[in-house]
């Protein structure tokens, strides 16, 4: 089984094969952060993927219902995230089941280009 993982605003899209997911080695195994880093997509992760910051905040525009529920500690960190939306998640804690394709918006403050330019 596989699903499509697409990132905005770059529009880069990847087919994720379950059982041989890319691994960035940071965040929960199989989380959006783990997958993204394994795919060469940079998402900020100041705390190292342990739900102790909110820099890995992403917005799951499509496929959110196929992801795990946010834990209390994730909710607590998200409350501190700028630009919070009902579809916001911490990329290091959000694990898609693969039952739906995912469309993930990386907020501008999390993008490398923005960070390097500041
Ligand atoms: S990297 Fe810190 S909460 Fe995800």
XYZ file of C-alpha atoms and ligand atoms in Angstrom:
122
model
C 0.000 0.000 0.000
C 1.216 3.504 -0.675
C 0.020 7.058 -0.311
C 0.940 10.417 -1.735
C 2.604 12.982 0.490
C 2.620 16.463 -0.966
C 4.158 19.569 0.543
C 3.092 23.156 -0.009
C 4.098 25.701 -1.084
C 6.806 23.833 -3.013
C 4.325 21.395 -4.533
C 6.847 18.566 -4.152
C 5.063 15.283 -3.989
C 6.237 11.823 -3.002
C 4.795 8.348 -3.136
C 5.302 6.722 0.255
C 5.495 2.946 0.244
C 4.355 1.520 3.535
C 6.959 -0.732 5.019
C 9.780 1.143 3.332
C 9.117 4.699 4.436
C 11.919 7.258 4.224
C 13.429 7.891 7.661
C 14.944 11.133 8.827
C 15.543 9.638 12.252
C 13.994 12.575 14.114
C 10.532 12.670 15.653
C 8.164 9.753 16.095
C 8.952 6.971 13.606
C 6.726 7.469 10.579
C 5.816 11.018 11.616
C 5.603 13.805 9.067
C 8.928 15.175 10.342
C 10.619 11.779 10.074
C 9.264 11.283 6.558
C 10.020 14.830 5.419
C 13.623 14.791 6.605
C 14.098 11.393 5.005
C 12.853 12.916 1.756
C 15.171 15.909 1.990
C 12.381 18.328 2.937
C 13.509 20.580 5.740
C 11.102 21.344 8.570
C 12.444 23.141 11.602
C 12.722 20.938 14.688
C 14.365 22.876 17.493
C 13.675 20.330 20.254
C 14.810 17.349 18.215
C 11.333 15.954 17.646
C 10.211 15.313 21.212
C 7.133 17.543 21.398
C 8.894 20.179 23.464
C 8.742 23.152 21.088
C 6.428 24.227 18.311
C 8.891 24.930 15.536
C 7.804 21.852 13.554
C 4.242 23.195 13.274
C 2.638 22.236 9.956
C -0.911 22.456 8.629
C -2.381 19.217 7.323
C -4.760 20.507 4.660
C -5.851 17.082 3.445
C -5.737 13.651 5.019
C -5.740 14.806 8.651
C -8.364 12.230 9.614
C -5.956 9.456 8.612
C -3.405 10.667 11.178
C -3.064 9.750 14.826
C -4.766 11.890 17.471
C -2.723 14.709 18.939
C -1.542 13.971 22.480
C -2.020 16.417 25.353
C 1.621 17.445 25.186
C 1.307 18.100 21.457
C -1.815 20.200 22.055
C 0.020 22.156 24.751
C 2.890 22.976 22.396
C 0.560 23.798 19.523
C -1.186 26.360 21.717
C 2.075 28.316 21.614
C 2.515 28.057 17.851
C 2.019 31.170 15.752
C -0.657 30.953 13.082
C -2.503 28.062 14.724
C -5.309 26.522 12.655
C -7.744 23.650 13.348
C -5.610 21.520 11.030
C -2.334 22.363 12.741
C -0.107 19.547 13.980
C 3.415 19.107 15.210
C 5.175 17.354 12.350
C 7.263 15.288 14.784
C 4.142 13.824 16.422
C 1.720 13.516 13.512
C 1.769 9.993 12.088
C -0.286 9.271 8.966
C -1.824 5.815 8.688
C -1.453 5.832 4.912
C -5.177 5.417 4.317
C -5.399 8.830 2.676
C -3.137 11.049 0.639
C -1.708 13.969 2.552
C -1.358 17.627 1.665
C 0.905 19.393 4.137
C 1.499 23.133 4.276
C 4.830 24.153 5.760
C 4.331 27.614 7.278
C 6.668 30.284 5.968
C 8.513 30.682 9.269
C 9.536 27.041 9.090
C 11.135 27.209 5.714
C 14.854 27.206 5.350
C 14.920 29.992 2.803
C 13.129 32.316 5.152
C 15.392 31.413 8.014
C 18.540 31.830 5.980
C 17.369 35.196 4.728
C 16.693 36.579 8.180
S 10.445 19.359 16.804
Fe 9.932 20.245 18.703
S 7.861 19.758 18.877
Fe 8.353 18.854 16.981
